[in-house]
Amino acid sequence: MAQATEGILNITNGDCAVEIMSSASLPGRYLPWRDILHEGPVPAGLTLEALSDVRAAAIAGRGWGDGEAIRTSFAERDAILRNAGHYQKIRLWFEQDLYDQLQLLQLLAWFAEHPDEVTALSLICTDQYLGLTTPASLTALLAFEAPVTADQLALGSDAWAAFCADSPEPWAGLLQRDTSALPFLEGTVRRLLEEYPDPRTGLPRTAYQALCLIAQGEQGFSQLFSEYQRTESRRFMGDLGFWGLLVDMTRAASPLLTVGDRLLPSSILADQPFMLTEFGRAVVAGRDTALNRVLPDRWLGGVHLTADNSWCWDSAAQQLSRCDPS
């Protein structure tokens, strides 16, 4: 085990939280994790560094940054984690939403595999959004700090393995377990499952909600994204991810949305109006389904949804099944 020669390592979800920590003069070093793990492949069986290469390529492939810059950032991040044993304490700061909880699972799994890399590991995880707090209110969250327990490490490791599996069945199986050691995990499991196509609409929850909002008249992107955020009890998707989802629905073989003759870039056009196609209107009205017309090509953790590997999640029945496109 490396000798602890430094103070506190604060690991959190991203740069907004780090900026507030810095403004609060919170002691220690700050490490933003940044990765958008609910977007793109997260396959099992890779080292930390190999997975970071996969993640960097996926993020760059979506047009969300320069691939080399992302790889460099991840390499620097991973090197700090590899040297976690040099710190007297590691403090994990994460929120309740899907974005944060997946990051937390990755870290808990890593620490479970490397027990000699930390002398003291603690967690601060509440229902407050760290990036929206003030320096004073963030400092007040220290009252919720608690040591990470063996049960949390074990559950986090199992949940991360389930997330990275090439079938969604282990992830759905977490709903049959006692997940109280990580109070926000059950909601995380359910919300990710809702990103599998619904057996009736053929669409993930986020895509269907976007169509419904556009059908109600919310057409400009900025207002549409704001209204979408209000539909989430635990907001997790950023504007880039939401923009990418809308663009994908305009480019599908059977488009659900249209923007006229304009080819949309990866970067956001704040006032770009979106309109439902006739097919999109039929799906929202329940007269048609996207299940047999919008073939999936999407990664959710380690699961690659394709025409030959299509899964559905029925939220009403709480049931996972193979999609039936007939």
mmCIF file of N, CA and C in Angstrom, residues 168 195-197 296-300 303-312:
data_model
loop_
_atom_site.group_PDB
_atom_site.id
_atom_site.type_symbol
_atom_site.label_atom_id
_atom_site.label_comp_id
_atom_site.label_asym_id
_atom_site.label_seq_id
_atom_site.Cartn_x
_atom_site.Cartn_y
_atom_site.Cartn_z
ATOM 1 N N PRO A 168 -29.302 -6.955 -20.584
ATOM 2 C CA PRO A 168 -29.887 -6.109 -19.539
ATOM 3 C C PRO A 168 -30.470 -6.898 -18.368
ATOM 4 N N GLU A 195 -34.958 3.694 -20.613
ATOM 5 C CA GLU A 195 -34.330 4.085 -21.868
ATOM 6 C C GLU A 195 -34.309 2.943 -22.883
ATOM 7 N N TYR A 196 -34.787 1.758 -22.473
ATOM 8 C CA TYR A 196 -35.062 0.704 -23.440
ATOM 9 C C TYR A 196 -36.412 1.007 -24.089
ATOM 10 N N PRO A 197 -36.621 0.570 -25.326
ATOM 11 C CA PRO A 197 -37.902 0.864 -25.978
ATOM 12 C C PRO A 197 -39.098 0.343 -25.190
ATOM 13 N N PRO A 296 -33.203 -0.083 -33.570
ATOM 14 C CA PRO A 296 -32.261 0.473 -32.594
ATOM 15 C C PRO A 296 -30.807 0.271 -33.004
ATOM 16 N N ASP A 297 -29.985 1.207 -32.661
ATOM 17 C CA ASP A 297 -28.525 1.101 -32.750
ATOM 18 C C ASP A 297 -27.978 1.998 -31.654
ATOM 19 N N ARG A 298 -28.017 1.473 -30.449
ATOM 20 C CA ARG A 298 -27.700 2.290 -29.278
ATOM 21 C C ARG A 298 -27.091 1.415 -28.190
ATOM 22 N N TRP A 299 -26.130 1.984 -27.506
ATOM 23 C CA TRP A 299 -25.523 1.303 -26.359
ATOM 24 C C TRP A 299 -26.145 1.828 -25.068
ATOM 25 N N LEU A 300 -26.489 0.906 -24.181
ATOM 26 C CA LEU A 300 -26.861 1.224 -22.807
ATOM 27 C C LEU A 300 -25.963 0.387 -21.907
ATOM 28 N N VAL A 303 -24.761 -3.202 -23.133
ATOM 29 C CA VAL A 303 -25.746 -3.764 -24.056
ATOM 30 C C VAL A 303 -25.787 -2.944 -25.334
ATOM 31 N N HIS A 304 -25.566 -3.599 -26.462
ATOM 32 C CA HIS A 304 -25.675 -2.937 -27.754
ATOM 33 C C HIS A 304 -27.019 -3.311 -28.353
ATOM 34 N N LEU A 305 -27.950 -2.374 -28.338
ATOM 35 C CA LEU A 305 -29.273 -2.604 -28.902
ATOM 36 C C LEU A 305 -29.190 -2.497 -30.424
ATOM 37 N N THR A 306 -29.560 -3.576 -31.096
ATOM 38 C CA THR A 306 -29.587 -3.614 -32.554
ATOM 39 C C THR A 306 -30.857 -4.339 -32.984
ATOM 40 N N ALA A 307 -31.054 -4.439 -34.280
ATOM 41 C CA ALA A 307 -32.218 -5.168 -34.787
ATOM 42 C C ALA A 307 -32.192 -6.619 -34.336
ATOM 43 N N ASP A 308 -30.982 -7.178 -34.161
ATOM 44 C CA ASP A 308 -30.854 -8.573 -33.746
ATOM 45 C C ASP A 308 -30.735 -8.740 -32.243
ATOM 46 N N ASN A 309 -30.646 -7.649 -31.533
ATOM 47 C CA ASN A 309 -30.534 -7.701 -30.065
ATOM 48 C C ASN A 309 -31.376 -6.581 -29.483
ATOM 49 N N SER A 310 -32.677 -6.735 -29.602
ATOM 50 C CA SER A 310 -33.610 -5.678 -29.207
ATOM 51 C C SER A 310 -34.379 -6.088 -27.961
ATOM 52 N N TRP A 311 -34.328 -5.235 -26.958
ATOM 53 C CA TRP A 311 -35.002 -5.482 -25.685
ATOM 54 C C TRP A 311 -35.999 -4.361 -25.411
ATOM 55 N N CYS A 312 -37.062 -4.696 -24.705
ATOM 56 C CA CYS A 312 -38.072 -3.714 -24.310
ATOM 57 C C CYS A 312 -38.249 -3.734 -22.799
#
